CSV table of C-alpha atoms in Angstrom, one decimal:
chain,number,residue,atom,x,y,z
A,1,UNK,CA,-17.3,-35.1,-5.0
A,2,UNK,CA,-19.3,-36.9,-2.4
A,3,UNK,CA,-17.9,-38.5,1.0
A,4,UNK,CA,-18.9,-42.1,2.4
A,5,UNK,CA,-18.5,-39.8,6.0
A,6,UNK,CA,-20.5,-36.4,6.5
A,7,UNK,CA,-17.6,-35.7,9.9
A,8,UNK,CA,-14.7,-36.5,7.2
A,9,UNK,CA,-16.1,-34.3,4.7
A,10,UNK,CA,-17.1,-31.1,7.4
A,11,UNK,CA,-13.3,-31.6,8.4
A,12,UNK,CA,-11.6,-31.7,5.0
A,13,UNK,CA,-13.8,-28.4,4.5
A,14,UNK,CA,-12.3,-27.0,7.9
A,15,UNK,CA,-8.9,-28.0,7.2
A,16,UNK,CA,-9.1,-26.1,3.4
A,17,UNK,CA,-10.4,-22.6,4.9
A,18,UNK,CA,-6.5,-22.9,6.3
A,19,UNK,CA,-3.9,-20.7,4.7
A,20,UNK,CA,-1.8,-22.6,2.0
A,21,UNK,CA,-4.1,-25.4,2.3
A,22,UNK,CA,-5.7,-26.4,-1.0
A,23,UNK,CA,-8.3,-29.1,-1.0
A,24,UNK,CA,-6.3,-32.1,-1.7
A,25,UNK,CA,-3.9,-31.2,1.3
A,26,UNK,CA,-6.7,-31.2,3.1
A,27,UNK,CA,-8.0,-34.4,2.2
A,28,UNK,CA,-4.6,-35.6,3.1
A,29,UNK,CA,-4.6,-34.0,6.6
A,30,UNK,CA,-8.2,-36.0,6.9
A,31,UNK,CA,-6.7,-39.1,6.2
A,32,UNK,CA,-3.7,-38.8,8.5
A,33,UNK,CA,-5.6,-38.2,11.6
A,34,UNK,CA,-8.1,-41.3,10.6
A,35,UNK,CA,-5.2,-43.5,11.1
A,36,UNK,CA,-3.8,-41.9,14.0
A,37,UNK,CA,-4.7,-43.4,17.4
A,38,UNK,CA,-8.0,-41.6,19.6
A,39,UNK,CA,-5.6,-40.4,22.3
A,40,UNK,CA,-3.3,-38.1,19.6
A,41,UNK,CA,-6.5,-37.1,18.1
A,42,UNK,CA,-7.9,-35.9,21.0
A,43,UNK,CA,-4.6,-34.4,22.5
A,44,UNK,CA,-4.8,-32.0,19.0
A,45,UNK,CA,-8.2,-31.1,19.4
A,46,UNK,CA,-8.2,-30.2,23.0
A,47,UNK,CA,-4.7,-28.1,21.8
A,48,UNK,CA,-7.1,-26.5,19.1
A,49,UNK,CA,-9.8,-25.5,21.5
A,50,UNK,CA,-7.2,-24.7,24.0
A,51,UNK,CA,-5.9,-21.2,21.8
A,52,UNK,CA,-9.0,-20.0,21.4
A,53,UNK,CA,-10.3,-20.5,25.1
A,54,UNK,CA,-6.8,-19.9,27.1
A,55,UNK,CA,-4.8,-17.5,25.0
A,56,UNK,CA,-5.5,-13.5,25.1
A,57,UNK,CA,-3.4,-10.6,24.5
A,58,UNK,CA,-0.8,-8.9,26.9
A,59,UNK,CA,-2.4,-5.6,27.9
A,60,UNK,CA,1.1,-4.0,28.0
A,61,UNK,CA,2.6,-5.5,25.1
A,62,UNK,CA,0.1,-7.0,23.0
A,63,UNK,CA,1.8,-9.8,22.4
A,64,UNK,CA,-0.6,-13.5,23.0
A,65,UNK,CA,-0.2,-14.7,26.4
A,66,UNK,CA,-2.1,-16.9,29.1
A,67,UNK,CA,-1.2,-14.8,31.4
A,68,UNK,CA,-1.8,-11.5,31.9
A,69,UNK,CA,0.3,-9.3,31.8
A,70,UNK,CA,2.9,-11.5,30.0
A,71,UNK,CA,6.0,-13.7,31.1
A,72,UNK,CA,8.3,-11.0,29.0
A,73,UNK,CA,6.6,-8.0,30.9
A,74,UNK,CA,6.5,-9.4,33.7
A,75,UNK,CA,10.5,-10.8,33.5
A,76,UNK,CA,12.4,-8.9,36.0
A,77,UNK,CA,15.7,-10.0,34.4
A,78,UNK,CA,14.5,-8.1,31.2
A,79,UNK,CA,15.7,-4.6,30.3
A,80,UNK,CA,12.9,-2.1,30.7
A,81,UNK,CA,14.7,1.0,29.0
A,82,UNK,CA,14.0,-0.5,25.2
A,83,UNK,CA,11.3,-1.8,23.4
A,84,UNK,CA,11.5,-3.2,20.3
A,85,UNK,CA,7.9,-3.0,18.3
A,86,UNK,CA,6.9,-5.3,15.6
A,87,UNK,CA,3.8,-5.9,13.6
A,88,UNK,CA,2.6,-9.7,14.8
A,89,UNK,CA,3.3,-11.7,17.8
A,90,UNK,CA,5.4,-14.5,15.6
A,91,UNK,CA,8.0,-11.5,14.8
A,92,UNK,CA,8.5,-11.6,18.6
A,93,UNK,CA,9.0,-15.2,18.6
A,94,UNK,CA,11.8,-14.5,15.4
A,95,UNK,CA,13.5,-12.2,17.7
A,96,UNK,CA,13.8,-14.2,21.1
A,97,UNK,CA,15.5,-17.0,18.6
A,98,UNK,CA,18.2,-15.2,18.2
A,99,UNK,CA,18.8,-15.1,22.1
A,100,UNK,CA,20.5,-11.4,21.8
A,101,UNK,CA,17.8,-8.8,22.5
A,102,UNK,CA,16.8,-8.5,26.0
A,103,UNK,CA,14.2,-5.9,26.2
A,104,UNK,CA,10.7,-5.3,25.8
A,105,UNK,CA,8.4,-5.9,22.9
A,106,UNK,CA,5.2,-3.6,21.7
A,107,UNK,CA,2.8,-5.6,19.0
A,108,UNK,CA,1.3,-3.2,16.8
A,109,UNK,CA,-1.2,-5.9,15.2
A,110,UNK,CA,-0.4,-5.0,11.7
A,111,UNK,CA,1.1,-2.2,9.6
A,112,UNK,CA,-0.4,1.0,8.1
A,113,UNK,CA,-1.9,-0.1,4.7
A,114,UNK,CA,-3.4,2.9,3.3
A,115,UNK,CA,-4.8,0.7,0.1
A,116,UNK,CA,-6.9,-1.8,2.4
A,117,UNK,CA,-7.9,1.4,4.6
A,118,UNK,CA,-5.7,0.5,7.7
A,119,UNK,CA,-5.2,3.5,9.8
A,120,UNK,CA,-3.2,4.5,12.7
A,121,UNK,CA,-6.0,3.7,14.6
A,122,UNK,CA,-6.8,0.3,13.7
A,123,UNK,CA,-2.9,-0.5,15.2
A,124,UNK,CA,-1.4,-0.1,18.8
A,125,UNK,CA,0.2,3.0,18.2
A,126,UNK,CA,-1.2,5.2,20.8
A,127,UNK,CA,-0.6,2.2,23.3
A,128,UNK,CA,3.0,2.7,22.3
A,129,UNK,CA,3.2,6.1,23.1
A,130,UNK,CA,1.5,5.6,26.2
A,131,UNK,CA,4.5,3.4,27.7
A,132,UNK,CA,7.1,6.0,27.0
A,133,UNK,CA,7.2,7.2,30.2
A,134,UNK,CA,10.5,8.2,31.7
A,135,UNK,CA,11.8,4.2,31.9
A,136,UNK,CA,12.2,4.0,28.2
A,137,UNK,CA,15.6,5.4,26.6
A,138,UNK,CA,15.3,3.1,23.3
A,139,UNK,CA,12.4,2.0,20.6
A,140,UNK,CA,13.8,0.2,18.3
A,141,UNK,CA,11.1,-0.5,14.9
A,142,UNK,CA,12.2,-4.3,14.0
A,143,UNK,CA,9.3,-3.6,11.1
A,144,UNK,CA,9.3,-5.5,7.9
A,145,UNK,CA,11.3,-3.3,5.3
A,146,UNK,CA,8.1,-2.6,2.5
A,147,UNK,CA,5.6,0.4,1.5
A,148,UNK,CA,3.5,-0.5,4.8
A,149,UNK,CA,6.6,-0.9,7.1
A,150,UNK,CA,8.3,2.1,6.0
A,151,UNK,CA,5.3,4.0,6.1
A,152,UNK,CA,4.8,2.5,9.5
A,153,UNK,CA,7.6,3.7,10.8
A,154,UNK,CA,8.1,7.3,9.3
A,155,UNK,CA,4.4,7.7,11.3
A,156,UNK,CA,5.8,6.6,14.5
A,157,UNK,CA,9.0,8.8,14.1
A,158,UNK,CA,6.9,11.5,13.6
A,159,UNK,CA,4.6,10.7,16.2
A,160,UNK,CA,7.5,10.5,18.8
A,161,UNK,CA,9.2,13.7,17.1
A,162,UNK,CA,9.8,15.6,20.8
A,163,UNK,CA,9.7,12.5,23.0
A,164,UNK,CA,13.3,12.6,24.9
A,165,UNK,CA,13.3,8.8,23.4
A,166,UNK,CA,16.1,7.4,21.2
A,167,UNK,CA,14.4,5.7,18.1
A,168,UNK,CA,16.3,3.2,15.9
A,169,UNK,CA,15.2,0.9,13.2
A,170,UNK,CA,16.9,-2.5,12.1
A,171,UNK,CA,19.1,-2.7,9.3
A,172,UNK,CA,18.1,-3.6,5.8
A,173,UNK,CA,20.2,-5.1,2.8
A,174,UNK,CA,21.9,-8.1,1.9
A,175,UNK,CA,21.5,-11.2,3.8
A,176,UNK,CA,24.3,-12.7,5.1
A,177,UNK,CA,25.5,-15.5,2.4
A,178,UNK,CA,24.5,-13.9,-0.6
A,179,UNK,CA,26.1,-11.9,-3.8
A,180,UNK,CA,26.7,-8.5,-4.1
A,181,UNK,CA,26.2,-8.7,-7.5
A,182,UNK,CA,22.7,-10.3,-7.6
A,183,UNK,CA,21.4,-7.9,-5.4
A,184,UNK,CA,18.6,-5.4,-6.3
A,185,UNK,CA,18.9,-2.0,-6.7
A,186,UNK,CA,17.0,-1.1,-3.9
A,187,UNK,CA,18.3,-3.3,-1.8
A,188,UNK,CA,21.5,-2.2,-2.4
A,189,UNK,CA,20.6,1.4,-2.0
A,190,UNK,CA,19.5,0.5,1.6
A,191,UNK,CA,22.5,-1.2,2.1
A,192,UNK,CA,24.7,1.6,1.3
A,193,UNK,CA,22.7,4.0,2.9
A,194,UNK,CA,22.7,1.6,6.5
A,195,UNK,CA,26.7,1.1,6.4
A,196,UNK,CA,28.3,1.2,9.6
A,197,UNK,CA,31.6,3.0,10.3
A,198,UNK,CA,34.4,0.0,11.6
B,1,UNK,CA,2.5,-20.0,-24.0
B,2,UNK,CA,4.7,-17.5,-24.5
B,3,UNK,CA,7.6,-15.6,-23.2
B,4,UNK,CA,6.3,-11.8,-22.4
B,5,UNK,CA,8.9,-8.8,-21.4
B,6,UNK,CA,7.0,-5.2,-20.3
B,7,UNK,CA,7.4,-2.4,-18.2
B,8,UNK,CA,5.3,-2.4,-15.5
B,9,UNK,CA,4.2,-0.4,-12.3
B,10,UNK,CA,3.4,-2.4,-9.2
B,11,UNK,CA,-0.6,-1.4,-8.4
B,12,UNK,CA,-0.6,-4.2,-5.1
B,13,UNK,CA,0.8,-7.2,-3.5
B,14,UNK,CA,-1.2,-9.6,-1.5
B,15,UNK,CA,1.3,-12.2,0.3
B,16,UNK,CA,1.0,-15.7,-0.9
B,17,UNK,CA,1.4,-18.8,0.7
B,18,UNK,CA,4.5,-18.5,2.9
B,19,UNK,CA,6.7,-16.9,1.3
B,20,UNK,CA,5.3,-15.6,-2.2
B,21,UNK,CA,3.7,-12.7,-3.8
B,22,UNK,CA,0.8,-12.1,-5.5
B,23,UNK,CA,1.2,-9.2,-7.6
B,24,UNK,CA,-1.5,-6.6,-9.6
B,25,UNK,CA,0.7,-4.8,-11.9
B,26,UNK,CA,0.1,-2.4,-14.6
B,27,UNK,CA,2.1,-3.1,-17.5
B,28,UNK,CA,3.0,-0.7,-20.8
B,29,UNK,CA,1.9,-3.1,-23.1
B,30,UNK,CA,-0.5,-5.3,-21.7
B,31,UNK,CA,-2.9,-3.4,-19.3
B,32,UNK,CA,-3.3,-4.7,-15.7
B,33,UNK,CA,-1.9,-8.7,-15.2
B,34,UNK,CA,-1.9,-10.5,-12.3
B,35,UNK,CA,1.5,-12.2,-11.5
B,36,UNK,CA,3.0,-14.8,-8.8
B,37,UNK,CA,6.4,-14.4,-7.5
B,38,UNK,CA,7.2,-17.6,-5.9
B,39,UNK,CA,9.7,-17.0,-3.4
B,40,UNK,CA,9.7,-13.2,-3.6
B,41,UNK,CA,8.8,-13.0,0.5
B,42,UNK,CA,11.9,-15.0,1.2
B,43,UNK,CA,15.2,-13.1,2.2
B,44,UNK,CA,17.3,-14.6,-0.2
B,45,UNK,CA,15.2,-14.1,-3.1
B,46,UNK,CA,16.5,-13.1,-6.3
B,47,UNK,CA,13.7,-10.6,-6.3
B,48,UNK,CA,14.5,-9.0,-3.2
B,49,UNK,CA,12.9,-5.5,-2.9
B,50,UNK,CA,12.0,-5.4,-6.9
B,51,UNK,CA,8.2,-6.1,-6.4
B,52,UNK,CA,7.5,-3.4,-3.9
B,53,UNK,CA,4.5,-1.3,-4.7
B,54,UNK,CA,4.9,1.1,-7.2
B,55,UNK,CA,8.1,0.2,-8.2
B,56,UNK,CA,8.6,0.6,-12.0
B,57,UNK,CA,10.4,-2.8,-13.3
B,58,UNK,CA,11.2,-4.2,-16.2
B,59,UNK,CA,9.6,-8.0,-15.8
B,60,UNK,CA,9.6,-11.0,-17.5
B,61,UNK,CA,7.0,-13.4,-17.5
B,62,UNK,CA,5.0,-16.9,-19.0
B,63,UNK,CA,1.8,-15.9,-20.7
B,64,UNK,CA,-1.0,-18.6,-20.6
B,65,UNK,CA,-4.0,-16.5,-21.7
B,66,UNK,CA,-5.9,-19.6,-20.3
B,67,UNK,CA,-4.6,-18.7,-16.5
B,68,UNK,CA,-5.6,-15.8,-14.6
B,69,UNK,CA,-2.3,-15.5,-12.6
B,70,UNK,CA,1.0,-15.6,-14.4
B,71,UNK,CA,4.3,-17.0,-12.9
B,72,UNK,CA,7.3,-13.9,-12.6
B,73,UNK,CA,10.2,-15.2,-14.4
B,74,UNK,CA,12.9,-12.5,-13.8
B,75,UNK,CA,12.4,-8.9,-12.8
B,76,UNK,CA,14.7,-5.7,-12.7
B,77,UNK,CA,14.0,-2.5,-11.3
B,78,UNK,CA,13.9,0.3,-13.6
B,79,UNK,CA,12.4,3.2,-10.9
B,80,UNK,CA,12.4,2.3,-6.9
B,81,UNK,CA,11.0,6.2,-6.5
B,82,UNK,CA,13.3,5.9,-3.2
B,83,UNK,CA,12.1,9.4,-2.6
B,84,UNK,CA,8.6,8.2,-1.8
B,85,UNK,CA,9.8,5.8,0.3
B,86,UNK,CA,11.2,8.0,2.4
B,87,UNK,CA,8.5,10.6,3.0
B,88,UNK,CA,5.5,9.7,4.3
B,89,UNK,CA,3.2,12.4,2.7
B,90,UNK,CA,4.7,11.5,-0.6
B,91,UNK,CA,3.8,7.7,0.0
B,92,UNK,CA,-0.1,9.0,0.7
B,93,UNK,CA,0.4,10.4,-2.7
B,94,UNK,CA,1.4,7.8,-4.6
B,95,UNK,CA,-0.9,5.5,-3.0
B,96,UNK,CA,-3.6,7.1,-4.1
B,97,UNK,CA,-2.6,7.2,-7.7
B,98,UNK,CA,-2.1,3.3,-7.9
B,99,UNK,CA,-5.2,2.6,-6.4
B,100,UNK,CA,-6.9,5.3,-8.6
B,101,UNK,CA,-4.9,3.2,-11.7
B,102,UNK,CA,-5.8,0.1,-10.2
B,103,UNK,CA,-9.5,1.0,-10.2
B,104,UNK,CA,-9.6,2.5,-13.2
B,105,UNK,CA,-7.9,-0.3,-15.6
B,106,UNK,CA,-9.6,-3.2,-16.6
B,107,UNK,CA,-8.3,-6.1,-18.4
B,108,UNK,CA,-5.1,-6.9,-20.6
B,109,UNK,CA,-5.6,-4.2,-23.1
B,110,UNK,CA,-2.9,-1.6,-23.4
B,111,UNK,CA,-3.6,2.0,-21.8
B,112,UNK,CA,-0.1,3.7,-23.0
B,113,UNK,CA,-1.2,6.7,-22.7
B,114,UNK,CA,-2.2,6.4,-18.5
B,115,UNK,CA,0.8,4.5,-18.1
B,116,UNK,CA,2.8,7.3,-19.3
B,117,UNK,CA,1.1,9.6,-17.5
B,118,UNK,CA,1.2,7.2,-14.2
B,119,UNK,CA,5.1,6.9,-14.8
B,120,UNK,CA,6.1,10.9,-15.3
B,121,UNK,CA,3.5,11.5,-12.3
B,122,UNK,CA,5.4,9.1,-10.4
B,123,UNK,CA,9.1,10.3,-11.2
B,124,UNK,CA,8.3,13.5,-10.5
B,125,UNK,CA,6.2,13.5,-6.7
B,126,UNK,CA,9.8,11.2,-6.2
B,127,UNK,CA,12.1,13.9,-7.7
B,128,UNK,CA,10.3,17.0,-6.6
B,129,UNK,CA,12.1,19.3,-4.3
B,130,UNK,CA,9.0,20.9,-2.9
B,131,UNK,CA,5.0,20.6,-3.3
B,132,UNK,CA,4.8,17.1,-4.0
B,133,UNK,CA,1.1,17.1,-4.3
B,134,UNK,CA,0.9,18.9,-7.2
B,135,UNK,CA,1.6,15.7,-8.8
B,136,UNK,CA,-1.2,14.1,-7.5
B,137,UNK,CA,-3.9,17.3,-8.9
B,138,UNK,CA,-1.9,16.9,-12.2
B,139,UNK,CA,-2.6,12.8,-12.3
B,140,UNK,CA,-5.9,13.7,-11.7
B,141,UNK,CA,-6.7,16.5,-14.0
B,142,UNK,CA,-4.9,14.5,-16.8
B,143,UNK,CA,-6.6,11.2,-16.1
B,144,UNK,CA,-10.0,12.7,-16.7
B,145,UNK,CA,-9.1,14.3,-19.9
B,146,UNK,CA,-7.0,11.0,-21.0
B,147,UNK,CA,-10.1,9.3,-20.5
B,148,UNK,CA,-12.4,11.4,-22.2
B,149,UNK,CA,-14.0,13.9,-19.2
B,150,UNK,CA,-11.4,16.8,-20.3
B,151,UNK,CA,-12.2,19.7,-17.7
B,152,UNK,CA,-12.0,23.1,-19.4
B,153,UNK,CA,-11.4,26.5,-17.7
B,154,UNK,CA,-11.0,28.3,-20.6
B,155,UNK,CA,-14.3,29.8,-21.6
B,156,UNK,CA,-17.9,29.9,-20.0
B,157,UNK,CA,-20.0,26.8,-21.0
B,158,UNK,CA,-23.4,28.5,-21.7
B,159,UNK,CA,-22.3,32.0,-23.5
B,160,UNK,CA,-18.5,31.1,-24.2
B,161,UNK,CA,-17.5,34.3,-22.8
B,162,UNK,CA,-13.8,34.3,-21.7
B,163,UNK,CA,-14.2,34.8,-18.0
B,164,UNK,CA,-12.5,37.4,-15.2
B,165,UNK,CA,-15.1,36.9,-12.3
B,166,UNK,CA,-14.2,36.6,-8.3
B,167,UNK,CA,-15.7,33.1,-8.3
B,168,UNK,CA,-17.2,31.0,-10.8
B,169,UNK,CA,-19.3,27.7,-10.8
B,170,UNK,CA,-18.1,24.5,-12.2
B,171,UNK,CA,-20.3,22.2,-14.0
B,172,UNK,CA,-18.9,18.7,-12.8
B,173,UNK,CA,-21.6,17.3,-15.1
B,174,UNK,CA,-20.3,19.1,-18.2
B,175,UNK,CA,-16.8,19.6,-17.5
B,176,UNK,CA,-16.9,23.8,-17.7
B,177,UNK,CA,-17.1,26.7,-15.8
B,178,UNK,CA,-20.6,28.8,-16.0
B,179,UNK,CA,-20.2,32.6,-15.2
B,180,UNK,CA,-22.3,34.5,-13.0
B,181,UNK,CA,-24.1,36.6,-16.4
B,182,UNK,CA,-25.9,32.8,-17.1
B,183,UNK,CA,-28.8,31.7,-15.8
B,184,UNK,CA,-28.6,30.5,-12.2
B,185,UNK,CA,-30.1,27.0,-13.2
B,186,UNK,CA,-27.2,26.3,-15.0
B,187,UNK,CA,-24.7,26.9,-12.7
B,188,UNK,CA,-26.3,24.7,-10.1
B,189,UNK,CA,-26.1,21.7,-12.4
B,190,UNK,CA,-23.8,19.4,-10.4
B,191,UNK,CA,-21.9,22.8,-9.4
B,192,UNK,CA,-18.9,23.5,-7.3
B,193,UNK,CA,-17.7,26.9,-6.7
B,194,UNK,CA,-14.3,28.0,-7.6
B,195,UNK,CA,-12.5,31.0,-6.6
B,196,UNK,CA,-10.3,33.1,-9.1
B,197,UNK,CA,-7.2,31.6,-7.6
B,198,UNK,CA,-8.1,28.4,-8.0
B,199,UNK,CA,-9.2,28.5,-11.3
B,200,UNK,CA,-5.9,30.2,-12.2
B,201,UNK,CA,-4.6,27.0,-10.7
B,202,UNK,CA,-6.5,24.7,-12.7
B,203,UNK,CA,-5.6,26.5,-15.8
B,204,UNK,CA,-1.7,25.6,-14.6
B,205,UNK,CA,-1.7,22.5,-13.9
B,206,UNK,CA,-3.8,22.0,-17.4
B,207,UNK,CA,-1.0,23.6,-19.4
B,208,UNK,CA,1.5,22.0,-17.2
B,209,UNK,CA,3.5,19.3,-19.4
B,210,UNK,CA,5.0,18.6,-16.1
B,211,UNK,CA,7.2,21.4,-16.5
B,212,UNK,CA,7.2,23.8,-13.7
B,213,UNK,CA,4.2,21.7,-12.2
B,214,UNK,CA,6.0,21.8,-8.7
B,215,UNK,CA,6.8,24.9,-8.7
B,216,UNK,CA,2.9,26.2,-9.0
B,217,UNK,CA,2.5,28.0,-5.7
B,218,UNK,CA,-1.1,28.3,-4.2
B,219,UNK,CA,-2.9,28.8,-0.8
B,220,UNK,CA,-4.3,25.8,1.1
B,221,UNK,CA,-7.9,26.7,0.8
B,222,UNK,CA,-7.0,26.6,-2.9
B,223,UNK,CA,-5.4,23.3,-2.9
B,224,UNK,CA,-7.9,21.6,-1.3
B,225,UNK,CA,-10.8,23.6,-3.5
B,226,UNK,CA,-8.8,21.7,-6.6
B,227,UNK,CA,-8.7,18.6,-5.0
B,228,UNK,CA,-12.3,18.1,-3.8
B,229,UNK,CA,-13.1,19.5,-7.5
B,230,UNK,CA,-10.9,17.5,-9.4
B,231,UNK,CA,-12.0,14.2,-7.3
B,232,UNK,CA,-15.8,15.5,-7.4
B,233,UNK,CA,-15.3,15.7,-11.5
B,234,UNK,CA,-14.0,12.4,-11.4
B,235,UNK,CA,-16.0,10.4,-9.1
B,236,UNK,CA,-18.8,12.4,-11.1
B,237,UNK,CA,-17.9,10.8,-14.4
B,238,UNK,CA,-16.1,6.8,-13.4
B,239,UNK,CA,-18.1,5.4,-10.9
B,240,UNK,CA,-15.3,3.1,-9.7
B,241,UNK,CA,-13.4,5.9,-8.4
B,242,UNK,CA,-15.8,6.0,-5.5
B,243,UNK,CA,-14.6,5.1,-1.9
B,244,UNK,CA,-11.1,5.2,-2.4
B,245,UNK,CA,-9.4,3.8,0.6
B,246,UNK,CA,-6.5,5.4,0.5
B,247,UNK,CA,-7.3,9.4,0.0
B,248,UNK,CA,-8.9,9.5,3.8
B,249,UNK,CA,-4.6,9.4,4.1
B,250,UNK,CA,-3.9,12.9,2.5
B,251,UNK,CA,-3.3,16.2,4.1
B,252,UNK,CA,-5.9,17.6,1.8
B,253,UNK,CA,-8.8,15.1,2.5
């Protein structure tokens, strides 16, 4: 298909190299920000150029900040005895939406993924064991519960196997809402296995 | 289209879009299909943790031989090999069977015969109470013969004699062990050497039906000589078996 505009067509083909964006949504993004006035357009663009110019990663945490390091490490109000590790920086932004965990975070940068050749070091694991020093009582592996994430995690444990550190992972099972009796076997398994005494 | 229902083992997923699954699976009856789960990333999917990797499910799907990718209409799981899950040298293991599988079958024709073999291999690095990886040597010693590079320990390849040496050469080329009485050219031919244990091994693990598989004992100079023979022989013979990703995990590598 051939464009009247060469700028239309260079964006549509930017916009489509997007995740989950297919060509016609693309075209429709186009389109939308043809009809929107200069000032919003520009406002996006500088926003665009903005995360790629201002936005690093924590040297602590490795979580993206402006700052460095970042407004969580740096928090005084924020307990420094636990750190809860994820895989990406959005899993930290899940977390602080539930308002309940007050620690610190550790952003490995992915998972173990033996298949695609992802080692231990291609993650932030040694950085992890590097900050438990004598502060930290608690790591707490808020991991995604899969083949990489448990495999993640049984690497850490072993890795911290003789650090004076407690070590916890989140629960797994069934969500909150849902049937018992819909529920997978190995879902359920994990369920049972993670029960908590009342 | 049509309304398929298989047995399957989970070779890879690939996230897709934001919350579904792209899955690679071997199936019993239909070789290796590609199947979305839409949904399957969300927490309140029916799925839930049925389309994990190497999970062995029962799966229902809609065949358009036209499409490349078919849509997941219900799934159970037959197999979750919790076991694996929950050790990490057994997860290196496993890992490098599916991606072994994954290389090695092409297309929608069936391969019963592997997917047996993939299935009892599986069951029983989950089940096993000790030496795990004798699963994997067994996978790999069985593949090769299942696909036609049999490896035989038996008798010498040049003057058929029935062997007792100290060490013997392997022809990787020709699937046999050469005795030290032939000439040398022939034992250098693609060659690895083997010591007596480990060809005792070998000879094991070839009877083996899976019976008494884990419970073959052997030194770790011996394990890894059967592994780095048994991968050499392979890699020798199915040129997609080379740079695995997944086998710079093991203990033995």
């Amino acid at each position: 298909m051939q464009y009247t505009s060469e700028s239309l067509e260079r964006l549509i083909n930017e916009f489509s190299k997007l995740p989950s964006i297919g060509r016609k949504t693309a075209q429709r993004l186009a389109f939308h920000l043809l009809k929107q006035p200069k000032e919003d357009v520009l406002v996006l663009s500088k926003a665009l150029a903005d995360i790629k110019e201002k936005i690093g990663r924590c040297s602590v945490c490795f979580n993206v900040t402006e700052q460095d390091p970042c407004v969580l490490c740096t928090n005084p109000k924020r307990d420094r005895n636990t750190i809860c590790v994820v895989e990406e920086a959005n899993d930290v932004l899940a977390i602080e939406r539930i308002d309940q965990y007050r620690g610190q975070y550790h952003v490995l940068g992915g998972l173990l993924n033996p298949l695609d050749g992802i080692g231990p070091d291609d993650l932030k694991i040694k950085e992890l064991l590097l900050r438990l020093n004598g502060n930290v009582k608690e790591v707490i592996l808020a991991i995604n519960p899969n083949v990489s994430g448990d495999a993640t995690v049984m690497y850490i444990a072993e890795k911290m196997n003789g650090i004076p550190v407690k070590i916890s992972r989140i629960a797994r099972g069934i969500p909150i809402g849902s049937d018992l009796e819909f529920a997978d076997m190995t879902t359920l398994t994990r369920a049972m296995e993670g029960r908590v005494v009342l | 289209m049509s309304i398929q229902r298989t047995e399957a083992i989970i070779l890879k997923t690939i996230p897709y879009g934001e919350t579904s699954k792209i899955l690679t699976t071997f199936t019993k009856n239909m070789g290796k299909v590609n199947l979305l789960a839409k949904g399957a990333r969300d927490v309140k999917s029916k799925y839930g943790g049925s389309l994990e990797l190497f999970n062995y499910i029962s799966v229902i799907y809609y065949d358009r031989t036209e499409r490349d990718l078919q849509y997941v209409s219900d799934v159970s799981v037959i197999d979750p090999f919790l076991q694996i899950h929950n050790d990490l040298d057994r997860t290196y293991e496993a890992l490098a069977i599916i991606e072994m599988c994954n290389r090695l079958i092409h297309g929608n024709e069936d391969n019963l015969h592997i997917f047996d073999l993939l299935v009892q291999t599986l069951q029983g690095i989950d089940r096993a109470e000790k030496r795990p990886v004798n699963g994997l040597l067994y996978f790999m010693l069985h593949v090769a013969t299942r696909l036609g590079f049999t490896m035989d320990f038996d008798s010498c390849k040049n003057c058929r004699d029935v062997m007792d040496h100290k060490e013997l050469n392997f022809s990787v080329e020709h699937g046999r062990v050469v005795c030290e009485s032939c000439p040398s050219h022939l034992r250098n031919v693609s060659g690895a050497l083997l010591s007596k244990e480990s060809l005792g091994i070998m000879r094991q693990i070839a009877r083996s039906h899976g019976n008494g598989l884990y419970n073959i004992a052997m030194s770790e100079k011996a394990c890894h000589e059967v592994y780095h023979l048994l991968l050499r022989h392979l890699q020798f013979h199915m040129e997609e078996l080379q740079n695995l990703n997944s086998l710079s995990f093991l203990k033995l590598a």
